[in-house]
Amino acid sequence: MSEILKGLKPEKVFHYFEEISAIPRGSCSTEAISDYCEKFALSHELEYVREKCGNIIIRKEAGAGCKSLEPVLIQGHLDMVWEKSSDCDIDFKNEGLRLNKDDEFIFADGTTLGGDDGIAVAMGLALLDDDDIIHPPLEVLFTVDEEVGMTGAYELDASNIFSKRLINLDSEEEGTLLAGCAGGARTEIRLMYNKIHEEKPAYRLTLSGLHGGHSGAEIHIGYANANKVMGRILSEISDDVEIVSINGGTMDNAITRSCSAVIIADNLKKVDEILNDYKLKDPFIALTIENCSSESHYSKEDSRKIISMINELPCGVVSMSRDMEGLVETSLNLGIIKTKDDCLKLTFSVRSSVNEKKEALIEELKKIAEKYDAKFRDYGRYPAWEFRKNSEFRDKIVSIYKKMFKKELNVSVIHAGLECGLFSEKIKGLDAVSIGPDIIDIHTPGEKLNIASVQRTWEFLLKILSEI
């Protein structure tokens, strides 16, 4: 294995980050990384539990002078979002990431980096591999499939956890401590209109160059969703469209960066004005049109219904919080449109810090689906992580940060989902915080991990463990 990150500090953290980056570990493909963590525990003679779902819990006795202290749970997730640029030929399921770096950042050539949440896994392994660190008894929990519904957190057997204090390492902004997050759910709409089977000349429309991003942390920025933009284009490009297929996005929690549609139509109209509406936030947005052919298509009537439904479905910020300035309260993201045979499937990520508004939004989607005779289901629900007004644990960490860095630690709540809400439901009395280094453009091929920020966050973590 190459050693792209050799020499970077903290050395052990980056050593393990490079090792796990060589292991394919996309959501629902985490068996190999779970195997790696299990082998790590065995080779270091550490007590561990591997749960049926693939979660790994590794325990380490306290450092010198700390055996009487209460244990601490360190947690991150093993899976990453697999997104790549259109010209990248990587085979995610069989190849590791192609790491690279400059003076400031680590990144992966043409793909997501997996800093979310590989840096947590690397820090957890580095803690377990260092006998010189001062720390209370440690439980290090690595969960599976966080990015596709928090499966590992749902299936965690809480009887395997003894800690009442949790440091989650799934945040992406240094200097901010998260103490609450939105709850959410996935929803799926399936249209089962019958296609007409006949060969016809067609056009392939490819929408590309959009920024994309995290559908929780970046939904408020205003990056365009390629699936929604394509819906608008299809409504304007021709008076009579027969849809062959629409395909856009691979993850419901990533703002869709590209979308393609194959259509049958006459006299295509220019849609430059539509693209211009998005260029402030997405300056590289582009639409290409190519000739092709099709063997089947939806009727004009059903195609009009599909286009109408895509445009009617809400997407983006629904409401802002009245209690915390600048915080998104409720949102949704049309992350995936996929056509297979006669079926057109649309998948959303729905989020809200207010349970009633989350439920109301799911009901709105259901009613729109029913209007178009589509099948609807919601799944993968996870609770909001409610902010704790009084927390000695959080207050101590805030105090440590101020002494170390001579400035205040920003305590905040995030619109993105974190596993802490599920853990707090499962583990009675759990007091949780979330921290992490600076990671830019997560869930996109532009994802970058700030090297110096990792060093500072690591030192902060060690200081916390030595003083709590």
Tab-separated table of C-alpha atoms in Angstrom:
chain	number	residue	atom	x	y	z
A	1	MET	CA	0.000	0.000	0.000
A	2	SER	CA	1.273	3.490	-0.829
A	3	GLU	CA	1.991	5.904	1.998
A	4	ILE	CA	0.587	9.177	0.716
A	5	LEU	CA	-0.069	10.426	4.254
A	6	LYS	CA	3.231	9.335	5.793
A	7	GLY	CA	4.799	12.060	7.905
A	8	LEU	CA	1.552	13.905	8.638
A	9	LYS	CA	0.694	14.592	12.284
A	10	PRO	CA	-0.916	13.009	14.243
A	11	GLU	CA	0.984	10.103	12.752
A	12	LYS	CA	-1.129	7.205	14.037
A	13	VAL	CA	-4.389	8.881	13.097
A	14	PHE	CA	-3.299	9.395	9.501
A	15	HIS	CA	-1.755	5.925	9.370
A	16	TYR	CA	-5.111	4.369	10.163
A	17	PHE	CA	-6.985	6.776	7.910
A	18	GLU	CA	-4.848	5.640	4.992
A	19	GLU	CA	-5.291	1.973	5.886
A	20	ILE	CA	-9.085	2.157	6.036
A	21	SER	CA	-9.177	4.268	2.847
A	22	ALA	CA	-7.775	1.224	1.033
A	23	ILE	CA	-10.825	-0.806	2.101
A	24	PRO	CA	-14.103	-0.468	0.149
A	25	ARG	CA	-16.618	0.692	2.763
A	26	GLY	CA	-19.637	2.256	1.152
A	27	SER	CA	-22.991	2.053	2.860
A	28	CYS	CA	-24.330	-1.526	2.789
A	29	SER	CA	-20.808	-2.718	1.869
A	30	THR	CA	-19.156	-2.611	5.280
A	31	GLU	CA	-18.288	-6.257	5.957
A	32	ALA	CA	-14.634	-5.768	4.987
A	33	ILE	CA	-14.138	-2.756	7.258
A	34	SER	CA	-15.895	-4.572	10.122
A	35	ASP	CA	-13.489	-7.491	9.526
A	36	TYR	CA	-10.561	-5.074	9.684
A	37	CYS	CA	-11.697	-3.640	13.026
A	38	GLU	CA	-12.261	-7.107	14.458
A	39	LYS	CA	-8.752	-8.181	13.410
A	40	PHE	CA	-7.393	-4.994	14.977
A	41	ALA	CA	-9.029	-5.865	18.312
A	42	LEU	CA	-7.696	-9.415	18.182
A	43	SER	CA	-4.149	-8.374	17.289
A	44	HIS	CA	-4.104	-5.814	20.116
A	45	GLU	CA	-5.650	-8.290	22.571
A	46	LEU	CA	-8.549	-5.966	23.325
A	47	GLU	CA	-11.995	-7.025	24.476
A	48	TYR	CA	-14.543	-6.540	21.697
A	49	VAL	CA	-18.070	-7.340	20.544
A	50	ARG	CA	-19.071	-7.720	16.903
A	51	GLU	CA	-22.801	-7.408	16.576
A	52	LYS	CA	-24.772	-9.276	13.936
A	53	CYS	CA	-25.344	-6.100	11.904
A	54	GLY	CA	-21.598	-5.431	11.751
A	55	ASN	CA	-21.193	-2.893	14.562
A	56	ILE	CA	-17.891	-3.232	16.420
A	57	ILE	CA	-17.412	-2.286	20.079
A	58	ILE	CA	-13.820	-2.355	21.349
A	59	ARG	CA	-12.950	-1.773	25.008
A	60	LYS	CA	-9.710	-0.611	26.569
A	61	GLU	CA	-8.860	-0.390	30.253
A	62	ALA	CA	-8.117	3.009	31.739
A	63	GLY	CA	-4.680	4.551	31.590
A	64	ALA	CA	-2.482	4.940	34.655
A	65	GLY	CA	-4.234	6.702	37.526
A	66	CYS	CA	-7.628	6.737	35.782
A	67	LYS	CA	-9.115	3.337	36.671
A	68	SER	CA	-11.634	4.791	39.119
A	69	LEU	CA	-13.089	7.171	36.531
A	70	GLU	CA	-16.371	6.662	34.712
A	71	PRO	CA	-15.964	5.186	31.204
A	72	VAL	CA	-16.336	7.228	28.024
A	73	LEU	CA	-17.810	6.082	24.717
A	74	ILE	CA	-16.030	7.245	21.548
A	75	GLN	CA	-18.135	6.729	18.413
A	76	GLY	CA	-18.120	7.079	14.636
A	77	HIS	CA	-19.556	5.206	11.672
A	78	LEU	CA	-17.758	2.840	9.313
A	79	ASP	CA	-19.598	3.576	6.075
A	80	MET	CA	-19.039	6.413	3.634
A	81	VAL	CA	-20.971	7.941	0.757
A	82	TRP	CA	-19.744	6.714	-2.626
A	83	GLU	CA	-19.911	9.618	-5.086
A	84	LYS	CA	-17.569	10.160	-8.037
A	85	SER	CA	-17.068	12.589	-10.882
A	86	SER	CA	-18.339	11.598	-14.321
A	87	ASP	CA	-14.818	10.995	-15.661
A	88	CYS	CA	-13.640	8.826	-12.744
A	89	ASP	CA	-13.269	5.104	-13.519
A	90	ILE	CA	-12.950	3.813	-9.955
A	91	ASP	CA	-14.756	0.584	-9.050
A	92	PHE	CA	-15.921	1.449	-5.545
A	93	LYS	CA	-16.843	-2.109	-4.603
A	94	ASN	CA	-13.417	-3.520	-5.408
A	95	GLU	CA	-10.975	-0.613	-5.119
A	96	GLY	CA	-9.759	1.601	-2.333
A	97	LEU	CA	-9.742	5.388	-2.581
A	98	ARG	CA	-7.020	7.193	-4.516
A	99	LEU	CA	-5.763	9.468	-1.774
A	100	ASN	CA	-3.940	12.688	-2.486
A	101	LYS	CA	-2.896	15.771	-0.552
A	102	ASP	CA	-1.552	19.273	-0.792
A	103	ASP	CA	-0.114	21.545	1.902
A	104	GLU	CA	-3.515	22.071	3.502
A	105	PHE	CA	-5.910	19.261	2.639
A	106	ILE	CA	-6.301	15.529	2.083
A	107	PHE	CA	-8.657	14.532	-0.727
A	108	ALA	CA	-9.382	11.628	-3.077
A	109	ASP	CA	-8.903	11.874	-6.821
A	110	GLY	CA	-12.326	11.994	-8.476
A	111	THR	CA	-14.337	10.693	-5.516
A	112	THR	CA	-15.611	11.416	-2.069
A	113	LEU	CA	-12.887	11.118	0.574
A	114	GLY	CA	-14.833	9.370	3.315
A	115	GLY	CA	-13.580	11.819	5.928
A	116	ASP	CA	-17.212	11.525	6.960
A	117	ASP	CA	-16.720	9.438	9.000
A	118	GLY	CA	-13.379	7.762	8.364
A	119	ILE	CA	-11.582	10.298	10.527
A	120	ALA	CA	-13.605	9.092	13.532
A	121	VAL	CA	-12.620	5.496	12.825
A	122	ALA	CA	-8.971	6.509	12.465
A	123	MET	CA	-9.020	8.473	15.735
A	124	GLY	CA	-10.739	5.619	17.562
A	125	LEU	CA	-8.159	3.101	16.363
A	126	ALA	CA	-5.305	5.472	17.219
A	127	LEU	CA	-6.644	5.847	20.774
A	128	LEU	CA	-6.824	2.101	21.172
A	129	ASP	CA	-3.299	1.652	19.783
A	130	ASP	CA	-1.537	4.062	22.146
A	131	ASP	CA	-0.689	2.986	25.694
A	132	ASP	CA	0.814	6.358	26.612
A	133	ILE	CA	-2.464	8.291	26.425
A	134	ILE	CA	-4.087	9.351	29.709
A	135	HIS	CA	-7.732	8.314	29.554
A	136	PRO	CA	-10.612	6.795	31.538
A	137	PRO	CA	-11.929	3.356	30.569
A	138	LEU	CA	-12.787	3.527	26.866
A	139	GLU	CA	-15.489	1.981	24.760
A	140	VAL	CA	-14.991	2.654	21.067
A	141	LEU	CA	-18.091	2.025	18.970
A	142	PHE	CA	-18.011	1.812	15.179
A	143	THR	CA	-21.479	1.582	13.621
A	144	VAL	CA	-22.537	0.514	10.127
A	145	ASP	CA	-24.701	2.159	7.473
A	146	GLU	CA	-25.234	5.518	9.143
A	147	GLU	CA	-25.568	7.200	5.764
A	148	VAL	CA	-28.557	5.106	4.646
A	149	GLY	CA	-30.797	5.204	7.690
A	150	MET	CA	-28.551	4.797	10.746
A	151	THR	CA	-28.946	1.029	10.626
A	152	GLY	CA	-26.116	0.327	13.045
A	153	ALA	CA	-27.446	2.760	15.644
A	154	TYR	CA	-30.915	1.242	15.306
A	155	GLU	CA	-29.624	-2.286	15.750
A	156	LEU	CA	-27.162	-1.534	18.549
A	157	ASP	CA	-27.676	-3.760	21.580
A	158	ALA	CA	-27.462	-1.168	24.344
A	159	SER	CA	-26.630	-3.866	26.906
A	160	ASN	CA	-23.172	-3.968	25.309
A	161	ILE	CA	-22.526	-0.323	26.283
A	162	PHE	CA	-21.592	0.656	29.843
A	163	SER	CA	-20.672	4.327	29.335
A	164	LYS	CA	-23.005	7.204	30.166
A	165	ARG	CA	-20.834	9.806	28.411
A	166	LEU	CA	-20.456	9.878	24.640
A	167	ILE	CA	-18.065	11.762	22.363
A	168	ASN	CA	-19.353	11.352	18.825
A	169	LEU	CA	-16.730	12.228	16.175
A	170	ASP	CA	-19.087	12.811	13.238
A	171	SER	CA	-19.008	16.612	13.068
A	172	GLU	CA	-17.355	18.547	10.257
A	173	GLU	CA	-16.619	21.972	11.728
A	174	GLU	CA	-13.737	22.553	14.117
A	175	GLY	CA	-14.541	24.907	16.954
A	176	THR	CA	-18.178	23.809	17.099
A	177	LEU	CA	-19.598	21.327	19.577
A	178	LEU	CA	-22.906	19.846	18.529
A	179	ALA	CA	-25.415	19.116	21.261
A	180	GLY	CA	-28.546	18.352	19.273
A	181	CYS	CA	-29.758	17.443	15.783
A	182	ALA	CA	-32.838	16.996	13.655
A	183	GLY	CA	-34.776	13.779	13.343
A	184	GLY	CA	-35.661	12.335	9.990
A	185	ALA	CA	-36.965	9.603	7.720
A	186	ARG	CA	-36.678	8.239	4.197
A	187	THR	CA	-39.626	8.186	1.832
A	188	GLU	CA	-40.085	6.411	-1.475
A	189	ILE	CA	-42.589	7.074	-4.262
A	190	ARG	CA	-43.048	4.464	-7.012
A	191	LEU	CA	-44.872	5.151	-10.278
A	192	MET	CA	-45.859	1.969	-12.114
A	193	TYR	CA	-47.181	3.325	-15.417
A	194	ASN	CA	-47.070	0.842	-18.309
A	195	LYS	CA	-44.632	1.662	-21.082
A	196	ILE	CA	-45.344	1.467	-24.809
A	197	HIS	CA	-42.899	-0.882	-26.529
A	198	GLU	CA	-41.788	0.507	-29.862
A	199	GLU	CA	-38.467	1.679	-31.249
A	200	LYS	CA	-38.169	5.422	-31.828
A	201	PRO	CA	-35.428	8.036	-32.194
A	202	ALA	CA	-34.884	9.910	-28.967
A	203	TYR	CA	-32.787	12.514	-27.193
A	204	ARG	CA	-30.570	12.056	-24.154
A	205	LEU	CA	-30.500	15.131	-21.902
A	206	THR	CA	-27.614	15.218	-19.432
A	207	LEU	CA	-27.598	17.820	-16.690
A	208	SER	CA	-24.216	18.117	-14.964
A	209	GLY	CA	-21.781	20.435	-13.208
A	210	LEU	CA	-23.926	21.120	-10.154
A	211	HIS	CA	-22.206	21.546	-6.795
A	212	GLY	CA	-24.156	19.002	-4.754
A	213	GLY	CA	-23.513	18.638	-1.034
A	214	HIS	CA	-24.918	17.277	2.213
A	215	SER	CA	-28.697	17.449	2.284
A	216	GLY	CA	-28.716	18.349	5.967
A	217	ALA	CA	-25.682	20.510	6.639
A	218	GLU	CA	-25.827	22.354	3.288
A	219	ILE	CA	-29.504	22.347	2.343
A	220	HIS	CA	-29.839	26.037	3.305
A	221	ILE	CA	-27.058	27.242	0.982
A	222	GLY	CA	-29.266	26.978	-2.074
A	223	TYR	CA	-27.342	24.546	-4.269
A	224	ALA	CA	-29.619	23.328	-7.042
A	225	ASN	CA	-30.955	19.770	-7.009
A	226	ALA	CA	-30.394	18.227	-10.447
A	227	ASN	CA	-33.530	16.070	-10.208
A	228	LYS	CA	-35.731	19.107	-9.626
A	229	VAL	CA	-33.963	21.132	-12.322
A	230	MET	CA	-34.525	18.296	-14.801
A	231	GLY	CA	-38.216	18.294	-13.940
A	232	ARG	CA	-38.374	21.966	-14.773
A	233	ILE	CA	-36.444	21.485	-18.023
A	234	LEU	CA	-38.782	18.683	-19.139
A	235	SER	CA	-41.778	20.916	-18.532
A	236	GLU	CA	-40.346	23.621	-20.818
A	237	ILE	CA	-38.298	21.873	-23.499
A	238	SER	CA	-41.210	20.554	-25.538
A	239	ASP	CA	-44.997	20.663	-25.580
A	240	ASP	CA	-45.277	16.899	-26.099
A	241	VAL	CA	-42.681	14.743	-24.345
A	242	GLU	CA	-42.662	10.975	-24.127
A	243	ILE	CA	-40.318	9.937	-21.321
A	244	VAL	CA	-38.107	6.903	-21.777
A	245	SER	CA	-36.203	7.216	-18.499
A	246	ILE	CA	-35.006	9.642	-15.838
A	247	ASN	CA	-32.024	8.821	-13.629
A	248	GLY	CA	-30.383	11.111	-11.113
A	249	GLY	CA	-28.510	10.703	-7.835
A	250	THR	CA	-27.287	7.707	-5.858
A	251	MET	CA	-27.860	8.799	-2.230
A	252	ASP	CA	-30.984	10.371	-0.790
A	253	ASN	CA	-28.926	12.432	1.682
A	254	ALA	CA	-26.735	14.020	-0.998
A	255	ILE	CA	-27.999	17.005	-2.993
A	256	THR	CA	-28.116	15.587	-6.504
A	257	ARG	CA	-25.298	16.802	-8.765
A	258	SER	CA	-26.376	15.308	-12.082
A	259	CYS	CA	-29.406	13.858	-13.808
A	260	SER	CA	-30.055	12.344	-17.228
A	261	ALA	CA	-33.322	11.911	-19.085
A	262	VAL	CA	-34.056	10.120	-22.329
A	263	ILE	CA	-37.084	11.564	-24.118
A	264	ILE	CA	-38.945	11.439	-27.389
A	265	ALA	CA	-39.981	14.886	-28.587
A	266	ASP	CA	-40.165	17.231	-31.598
A	267	ASN	CA	-38.814	20.755	-31.893
A	268	LEU	CA	-36.842	21.041	-28.670
A	269	LYS	CA	-36.898	24.522	-27.202
A	270	LYS	CA	-33.860	26.251	-25.714
A	271	VAL	CA	-33.742	26.252	-21.927
A	272	ASP	CA	-30.779	28.582	-21.353
A	273	GLU	CA	-32.867	30.880	-19.187
A	274	ILE	CA	-33.658	28.004	-16.824
A	275	LEU	CA	-29.963	27.221	-16.359
A	276	ASN	CA	-29.157	30.899	-15.811
A	277	ASP	CA	-31.484	30.930	-12.807
A	278	TYR	CA	-29.120	28.553	-10.991
A	279	LYS	CA	-25.710	29.911	-11.986
A	280	LEU	CA	-25.223	32.114	-8.921
A	281	LYS	CA	-24.827	29.023	-6.693
A	282	ASP	CA	-23.974	26.507	-9.425
A	283	PRO	CA	-21.833	28.388	-11.969
A	284	PHE	CA	-20.801	25.212	-13.842
A	285	ILE	CA	-24.285	23.874	-14.476
A	286	ALA	CA	-24.592	22.554	-18.034
A	287	LEU	CA	-27.068	20.673	-20.216
A	288	THR	CA	-26.009	18.512	-23.151
A	289	ILE	CA	-28.391	16.980	-25.704
A	290	GLU	CA	-27.476	13.935	-27.794
A	291	ASN	CA	-29.347	11.823	-30.325
A	292	CYS	CA	-30.100	8.236	-29.307
A	293	SER	CA	-32.857	5.659	-29.694
A	294	SER	CA	-35.329	3.922	-27.407
A	295	GLU	CA	-37.237	0.663	-27.394
A	296	SER	CA	-39.982	1.702	-24.982
A	297	HIS	CA	-41.454	4.858	-23.487
A	298	TYR	CA	-44.234	6.207	-21.333
A	299	SER	CA	-47.253	7.642	-23.126
A	300	LYS	CA	-47.581	11.406	-23.536
A	301	GLU	CA	-50.330	11.457	-20.911
A	302	ASP	CA	-48.296	9.488	-18.356
A	303	SER	CA	-45.188	11.513	-19.181
A	304	ARG	CA	-47.092	14.722	-18.427
A	305	LYS	CA	-48.133	13.228	-15.071
A	306	ILE	CA	-44.516	12.297	-14.244
A	307	ILE	CA	-43.241	15.766	-15.110
A	308	SER	CA	-46.068	17.409	-13.188
A	309	MET	CA	-45.424	15.264	-10.112
A	310	ILE	CA	-41.661	15.965	-10.087
A	311	ASN	CA	-42.379	19.690	-10.249
A	312	GLU	CA	-45.118	19.546	-7.626
A	313	LEU	CA	-43.040	17.643	-5.073
A	314	PRO	CA	-41.377	19.999	-2.557
A	315	CYS	CA	-37.590	19.969	-2.163
A	316	GLY	CA	-35.190	22.034	-0.061
A	317	VAL	CA	-35.795	24.162	3.025
A	318	VAL	CA	-39.399	24.096	4.232
A	319	SER	CA	-39.034	26.206	7.381
A	320	MET	CA	-36.397	27.828	9.602
A	321	SER	CA	-36.190	27.525	13.374
A	322	ARG	CA	-37.859	30.226	15.433
A	323	ASP	CA	-35.687	29.388	18.440
A	324	MET	CA	-32.195	29.357	16.902
A	325	GLU	CA	-31.232	31.932	14.299
A	326	GLY	CA	-29.939	30.491	11.034
A	327	LEU	CA	-30.944	26.890	11.845
A	328	VAL	CA	-33.067	24.974	9.347
A	329	GLU	CA	-36.026	23.433	11.131
A	330	THR	CA	-37.596	21.297	8.380
A	331	SER	CA	-36.355	20.242	4.935
A	332	LEU	CA	-36.406	17.455	2.384
A	333	ASN	CA	-34.174	16.355	-0.472
A	334	LEU	CA	-35.158	14.488	-3.638
A	335	GLY	CA	-31.904	12.574	-3.703
A	336	ILE	CA	-32.672	9.802	-6.197
A	337	ILE	CA	-34.791	9.315	-9.302
A	338	LYS	CA	-34.339	5.918	-10.918
A	339	THR	CA	-36.096	4.258	-13.855
A	340	LYS	CA	-36.123	0.483	-14.182
A	341	ASP	CA	-38.440	-1.156	-16.692
A	342	ASP	CA	-41.893	0.376	-16.122
A	343	CYS	CA	-41.104	1.637	-12.619
A	344	LEU	CA	-40.006	5.194	-11.830
A	345	LYS	CA	-38.790	5.515	-8.216
A	346	LEU	CA	-38.187	8.737	-6.301
A	347	THR	CA	-36.438	8.709	-2.921
A	348	PHE	CA	-36.400	11.556	-0.376
A	349	SER	CA	-34.551	12.334	2.817
A	350	VAL	CA	-36.907	14.196	5.185
A	351	ARG	CA	-35.562	16.077	8.229
A	352	SER	CA	-37.017	18.175	11.039
A	353	SER	CA	-36.201	19.120	14.604
A	354	VAL	CA	-39.959	19.208	15.280
A	355	ASN	CA	-41.569	15.778	15.110
A	356	GLU	CA	-45.012	17.099	14.164
A	357	LYS	CA	-43.586	18.968	11.167
A	358	LYS	CA	-41.661	15.911	10.039
A	359	GLU	CA	-44.861	13.884	10.123
A	360	ALA	CA	-46.796	16.614	8.309
A	361	LEU	CA	-44.208	16.707	5.530
A	362	ILE	CA	-44.299	12.931	5.123
A	363	GLU	CA	-48.106	13.141	4.899
A	364	GLU	CA	-47.833	15.861	2.233
A	365	LEU	CA	-45.585	13.621	0.123
A	366	LYS	CA	-48.009	10.748	0.589
A	367	LYS	CA	-50.941	12.830	-0.649
A	368	ILE	CA	-49.023	13.948	-3.744
A	369	ALA	CA	-48.128	10.323	-4.473
A	370	GLU	CA	-51.783	9.293	-4.162
A	371	LYS	CA	-52.806	12.099	-6.534
A	372	TYR	CA	-50.671	10.484	-9.243
A	373	ASP	CA	-51.674	6.886	-8.401
A	374	ALA	CA	-48.197	6.143	-7.077
A	375	LYS	CA	-47.184	3.802	-4.289
A	376	PHE	CA	-45.715	5.407	-1.164
A	377	ARG	CA	-43.735	4.218	1.838
A	378	ASP	CA	-41.668	5.804	4.579
A	379	TYR	CA	-38.889	4.027	6.455
A	380	GLY	CA	-35.598	4.559	8.288
A	381	ARG	CA	-37.083	6.940	10.844
A	382	TYR	CA	-34.701	8.324	13.450
A	383	PRO	CA	-35.436	10.641	16.383
A	384	ALA	CA	-34.207	14.149	16.962
A	385	TRP	CA	-31.369	14.508	19.466
A	386	GLU	CA	-32.806	16.970	21.943
A	387	PHE	CA	-30.581	19.689	23.398
A	388	ARG	CA	-29.821	19.153	27.081
A	389	LYS	CA	-30.095	22.416	29.018
A	390	ASN	CA	-27.890	21.169	31.854
A	391	SER	CA	-24.787	19.074	31.170
A	392	GLU	CA	-21.701	18.970	33.404
A	393	PHE	CA	-19.967	16.887	30.745
A	394	ARG	CA	-20.568	19.482	28.019
A	395	ASP	CA	-19.645	22.357	30.334
A	396	LYS	CA	-16.334	20.697	31.203
A	397	ILE	CA	-15.474	20.223	27.520
A	398	VAL	CA	-16.343	23.858	26.779
A	399	SER	CA	-14.035	24.928	29.631
A	400	ILE	CA	-11.182	22.739	28.349
A	401	TYR	CA	-11.498	24.231	24.874
A	402	LYS	CA	-11.363	27.797	26.159
A	403	LYS	CA	-8.207	27.072	28.178
A	404	MET	CA	-6.527	25.373	25.227
A	405	PHE	CA	-7.410	27.765	22.417
A	406	LYS	CA	-8.150	31.031	24.286
A	407	LYS	CA	-11.561	31.387	22.673
A	408	GLU	CA	-15.106	30.171	23.162
A	409	LEU	CA	-16.287	26.845	21.800
A	410	ASN	CA	-19.437	27.300	19.721
A	411	VAL	CA	-22.204	25.081	21.123
A	412	SER	CA	-24.831	24.434	18.478
A	413	VAL	CA	-27.586	22.220	17.103
A	414	ILE	CA	-27.408	20.911	13.519
A	415	HIS	CA	-30.062	20.148	10.932
A	416	ALA	CA	-28.209	17.049	9.716
A	417	GLY	CA	-28.947	13.755	11.449
A	418	LEU	CA	-26.561	12.204	13.966
A	419	GLU	CA	-26.723	8.847	15.682
A	420	CYS	CA	-26.699	10.518	19.099
A	421	GLY	CA	-30.490	10.766	19.105
A	422	LEU	CA	-30.873	6.999	18.799
A	423	PHE	CA	-28.149	6.345	21.357
A	424	SER	CA	-29.861	8.717	23.811
A	425	GLU	CA	-33.099	6.744	23.395
A	426	LYS	CA	-31.349	3.420	23.923
A	427	ILE	CA	-28.948	4.319	26.760
A	428	LYS	CA	-30.744	5.837	29.724
A	429	GLY	CA	-28.994	8.885	31.145
A	430	LEU	CA	-26.536	9.234	28.253
A	431	ASP	CA	-24.870	12.653	27.996
A	432	ALA	CA	-23.560	13.175	24.469
A	433	VAL	CA	-21.548	15.697	22.485
A	434	SER	CA	-20.244	15.689	18.919
A	435	ILE	CA	-16.981	17.231	17.683
A	436	GLY	CA	-14.750	16.861	14.651
A	437	PRO	CA	-12.216	18.547	12.360
A	438	ASP	CA	-12.962	20.716	9.339
A	439	ILE	CA	-14.242	18.694	6.368
A	440	ILE	CA	-15.320	20.595	3.270
A	441	ASP	CA	-17.882	19.557	0.629
A	442	ILE	CA	-18.751	16.196	2.167
A	443	HIS	CA	-20.810	13.798	0.023
A	444	THR	CA	-19.219	15.253	-3.133
A	445	PRO	CA	-16.057	14.436	-5.119
A	446	GLY	CA	-14.710	17.766	-3.865
A	447	GLU	CA	-14.583	16.555	-0.250
A	448	LYS	CA	-11.451	17.730	1.603
A	449	LEU	CA	-10.117	17.069	5.104
A	450	ASN	CA	-8.091	19.859	6.699
A	451	ILE	CA	-4.775	18.439	7.949
A	452	ALA	CA	-4.021	21.051	10.613
A	453	SER	CA	-7.598	20.835	11.899
A	454	VAL	CA	-7.218	17.091	12.444
A	455	GLN	CA	-4.097	17.766	14.555
A	456	ARG	CA	-5.888	20.349	16.723
A	457	THR	CA	-9.005	18.208	17.114
A	458	TRP	CA	-6.877	15.214	18.120
A	459	GLU	CA	-5.055	17.270	20.762
A	460	PHE	CA	-8.409	18.569	22.013
A	461	LEU	CA	-9.758	15.018	22.252
A	462	LEU	CA	-6.698	13.859	24.206
A	463	LYS	CA	-7.053	16.811	26.575
A	464	ILE	CA	-10.717	15.998	27.162
A	465	LEU	CA	-9.918	12.382	27.966
A	466	SER	CA	-7.123	13.383	30.359
A	467	GLU	CA	-9.312	15.789	32.357
A	468	ILE	CA	-12.766	14.227	32.554
